[in-house]
mmCIF file of C-alpha atoms in Angstrom:
data_model
loop_
_atom_site.group_PDB
_atom_site.id
_atom_site.type_symbol
_atom_site.label_atom_id
_atom_site.label_comp_id
_atom_site.label_asym_id
_atom_site.label_seq_id
_atom_site.Cartn_x
_atom_site.Cartn_y
_atom_site.Cartn_z
ATOM 1 C CA MET A 28 -13.120 -70.609 -149.160
ATOM 2 C CA SER A 29 -11.670 -67.253 -148.060
ATOM 3 C CA LEU A 30 -13.548 -63.755 -148.942
ATOM 4 C CA HIS A 31 -11.684 -60.964 -150.192
ATOM 5 C CA PHE A 32 -11.953 -57.308 -149.741
ATOM 6 C CA GLU A 33 -11.060 -54.246 -151.172
ATOM 7 C CA VAL A 34 -9.972 -51.538 -148.415
ATOM 8 C CA VAL A 35 -9.439 -47.974 -149.483
ATOM 9 C CA PHE A 36 -8.132 -45.350 -146.838
ATOM 10 C CA THR A 37 -8.749 -41.541 -148.091
ATOM 11 C CA CYS A 38 -8.311 -38.608 -146.075
ATOM 12 C CA PHE A 39 -6.343 -35.908 -144.904
ATOM 13 C CA LEU A 40 -4.215 -35.620 -141.497
ATOM 14 C CA ARG A 41 -3.394 -32.662 -139.534
ATOM 15 C CA ASP A 42 -0.083 -30.968 -140.161
ATOM 16 C CA ASP A 43 0.831 -31.510 -136.580
ATOM 17 C CA THR A 44 0.175 -35.317 -136.644
ATOM 18 C CA PRO A 45 3.042 -36.538 -134.328
ATOM 19 C CA ASP A 46 6.011 -37.814 -135.930
ATOM 20 C CA THR A 47 5.294 -41.465 -134.182
ATOM 21 C CA VAL A 48 1.958 -41.356 -136.119
ATOM 22 C CA LEU A 49 3.356 -40.517 -139.502
ATOM 23 C CA ALA A 50 6.390 -42.926 -139.054
ATOM 24 C CA SER A 51 3.901 -45.772 -138.198
ATOM 25 C CA LEU A 52 1.791 -45.079 -141.143
ATOM 26 C CA ARG A 53 4.789 -45.217 -143.428
ATOM 27 C CA TRP A 54 5.726 -48.526 -142.084
ATOM 28 C CA HIS A 55 2.190 -49.885 -142.786
ATOM 29 C CA LEU A 56 2.381 -48.382 -146.109
ATOM 30 C CA GLY A 57 5.569 -50.132 -146.889
ATOM 31 C CA LEU A 58 7.353 -46.937 -147.290
ATOM 32 C CA ALA A 59 9.844 -47.910 -144.290
ATOM 33 C CA ASP A 60 11.449 -51.144 -143.607
ATOM 34 C CA GLU A 61 11.377 -51.463 -139.909
ATOM 35 C CA ARG A 62 8.318 -51.255 -137.343
ATOM 36 C CA PRO A 63 8.920 -48.155 -135.349
ATOM 37 C CA ALA A 64 9.832 -48.882 -131.877
ATOM 38 C CA GLU A 65 6.786 -46.683 -130.399
ATOM 39 C CA LEU A 66 3.996 -49.551 -131.730
ATOM 40 C CA ASP A 67 2.849 -52.558 -130.090
ATOM 41 C CA ALA A 68 4.174 -55.396 -131.907
ATOM 42 C CA GLU A 69 1.349 -57.690 -130.939
ATOM 43 C CA GLU A 70 -1.222 -54.929 -132.079
ATOM 44 C CA HIS A 71 0.742 -54.069 -135.289
ATOM 45 C CA ALA A 72 2.487 -57.504 -136.115
ATOM 46 C CA TYR A 73 2.840 -56.702 -139.567
ATOM 47 C CA PRO A 74 2.213 -53.999 -142.185
ATOM 48 C CA LEU A 75 -1.471 -53.815 -143.352
ATOM 49 C CA LEU A 76 -1.446 -51.425 -146.059
ATOM 50 C CA THR A 77 1.896 -52.659 -148.025
ATOM 51 C CA PRO A 78 0.635 -52.822 -151.739
ATOM 52 C CA ASP A 79 0.970 -56.187 -153.138
ATOM 53 C CA PRO A 80 2.592 -56.068 -156.760
ATOM 54 C CA ASP A 81 0.604 -59.235 -157.587
ATOM 55 C CA SER A 82 -2.980 -57.726 -156.205
ATOM 56 C CA ARG A 83 -5.644 -59.090 -157.858
ATOM 57 C CA LEU A 84 -7.666 -55.719 -157.768
ATOM 58 C CA PRO A 85 -8.205 -53.981 -161.124
ATOM 59 C CA GLY A 86 -5.380 -51.555 -161.320
ATOM 60 C CA GLY A 87 -3.503 -52.913 -158.720
ATOM 61 C CA ASP A 88 -2.637 -51.777 -154.828
ATOM 62 C CA PHE A 89 -1.404 -48.206 -154.101
ATOM 63 C CA ALA A 90 -0.065 -46.519 -151.012
ATOM 64 C CA ALA A 91 0.583 -42.945 -150.678
ATOM 65 C CA LEU A 92 1.327 -40.480 -148.077
ATOM 66 C CA ARG A 93 2.512 -36.910 -148.731
ATOM 67 C CA ARG A 94 2.444 -33.632 -147.316
ATOM 68 C CA VAL A 95 0.187 -31.243 -149.419
ATOM 69 C CA GLN A 96 -0.461 -27.455 -149.247
ATOM 70 C CA ALA A 97 -4.074 -27.237 -148.162
ATOM 71 C CA SER A 98 -4.216 -23.367 -148.531
ATOM 72 C CA ALA A 99 -1.776 -20.298 -148.415
ATOM 73 C CA ASP A 100 -0.982 -20.924 -144.902
ATOM 74 C CA ARG A 101 -1.902 -24.565 -144.354
ATOM 75 C CA CYS A 102 -0.378 -28.021 -145.086
ATOM 76 C CA THR A 103 -2.088 -31.475 -144.490
ATOM 77 C CA TRP A 104 -0.878 -35.000 -144.783
ATOM 78 C CA GLY A 105 -2.908 -36.832 -147.334
ATOM 79 C CA LEU A 106 -3.288 -40.438 -147.209
ATOM 80 C CA PHE A 107 -4.112 -42.824 -149.671
ATOM 81 C CA SER A 108 -4.300 -46.591 -149.575
ATOM 82 C CA ARG A 109 -6.115 -49.085 -151.846
ATOM 83 C CA THR A 110 -4.999 -52.666 -151.083
ATOM 84 C CA TYR A 111 -6.705 -56.352 -150.948
ATOM 85 C CA TRP A 112 -7.225 -58.172 -147.720
ATOM 86 C CA LEU A 113 -8.334 -61.823 -146.735
ATOM 87 C CA ASP A 114 -11.401 -61.991 -144.609
ATOM 88 C CA ASP A 115 -8.914 -63.287 -141.762
ATOM 89 C CA GLU A 116 -7.436 -59.730 -141.846
ATOM 90 C CA ILE A 117 -10.646 -57.563 -142.051
ATOM 91 C CA GLY A 118 -10.601 -57.391 -138.036
ATOM 92 C CA SER A 119 -7.537 -55.345 -138.086
ATOM 93 C CA LEU A 120 -9.087 -52.305 -139.802
ATOM 94 C CA VAL A 121 -9.583 -50.910 -136.383
ATOM 95 C CA THR A 122 -5.979 -50.813 -135.814
ATOM 96 C CA ILE A 123 -5.545 -48.239 -138.712
ATOM 97 C CA LEU A 124 -8.688 -46.426 -138.090
ATOM 98 C CA ASP A 125 -7.573 -46.085 -134.234
ATOM 99 C CA LEU A 126 -4.253 -44.815 -135.536
ATOM 100 C CA LEU A 127 -5.790 -42.417 -138.089
ATOM 101 C CA ALA A 128 -8.991 -41.211 -136.354
ATOM 102 C CA PRO A 129 -7.452 -38.762 -133.769
ATOM 103 C CA HIS A 130 -5.659 -36.569 -136.466
ATOM 104 C CA VAL A 131 -8.106 -36.444 -139.109
ATOM 105 C CA GLU A 132 -8.184 -32.782 -140.752
ATOM 106 C CA GLU A 133 -11.943 -33.002 -141.407
ATOM 107 C CA PRO A 134 -14.750 -35.128 -140.237
ATOM 108 C CA GLY A 135 -16.461 -37.449 -142.663
ATOM 109 C CA HIS A 136 -15.639 -39.837 -145.375
ATOM 110 C CA GLY A 137 -12.547 -41.452 -144.539
ATOM 111 C CA GLY A 138 -12.679 -44.536 -146.935
ATOM 112 C CA HIS A 139 -14.271 -47.977 -147.323
ATOM 113 C CA PHE A 140 -14.184 -51.703 -147.539
ATOM 114 C CA ARG A 141 -16.091 -54.042 -149.583
ATOM 115 C CA GLU A 142 -16.186 -57.610 -150.570
ATOM 116 C CA GLU A 143 -14.723 -58.107 -153.948
ATOM 117 C CA TYR A 144 -17.927 -58.896 -155.784
ATOM 118 C CA ASP A 145 -20.006 -56.755 -153.609
ATOM 119 C CA VAL A 146 -21.497 -53.600 -155.234
ATOM 120 C CA LYS A 147 -21.952 -51.283 -152.065
ATOM 121 C CA PRO A 148 -18.907 -50.717 -149.599
ATOM 122 C CA THR A 149 -18.932 -50.198 -146.120
ATOM 123 C CA VAL A 150 -17.786 -46.495 -145.461
ATOM 124 C CA PHE A 151 -15.414 -45.086 -142.951
ATOM 125 C CA THR A 152 -16.625 -42.146 -141.049
ATOM 126 C CA PHE A 153 -14.206 -39.984 -139.304
ATOM 127 C CA LYS A 154 -16.047 -37.514 -136.528
ATOM 128 C CA SER A 155 -14.417 -35.729 -133.323
ATOM 129 C CA GLY A 156 -11.409 -37.697 -133.198
ATOM 130 C CA THR A 157 -12.797 -40.933 -133.694
ATOM 131 C CA TYR A 158 -14.658 -43.049 -136.101
ATOM 132 C CA GLU A 159 -18.245 -44.552 -136.326
ATOM 133 C CA PRO A 160 -18.654 -48.106 -135.386
ATOM 134 C CA LEU A 161 -18.121 -50.530 -138.210
ATOM 135 C CA ILE A 162 -20.524 -53.672 -138.722
ATOM 136 C CA LEU A 163 -17.659 -56.410 -139.912
#
């Protein structure tokens, strides 16, 4: 029997995040139909963050990427994704973490994953253009 996980990404990306990264995120989030040519088809075999309309998560899956006014003279890209993953896919977290980490606006919390019946999540932490090692 497979385990199932709630996977949440929640962070701000710098306004100067390259268009190629934003295009990749849009594809992973299901906001664009075609995989960007810059993405390695083996590493990015299918969109990882696309909401499933039939998700078993309470409240369902959700995905958003939007440019927000962070202050009078600064914008950021707000990312939020909450999706339901099978245990076979959980190793693909690093694909998204590697995509995000160099562009995160502020170090710290970036999301979490948890087995659907667990109380405590495993938190993603971004720092200095990378992320803290995960124990999967």
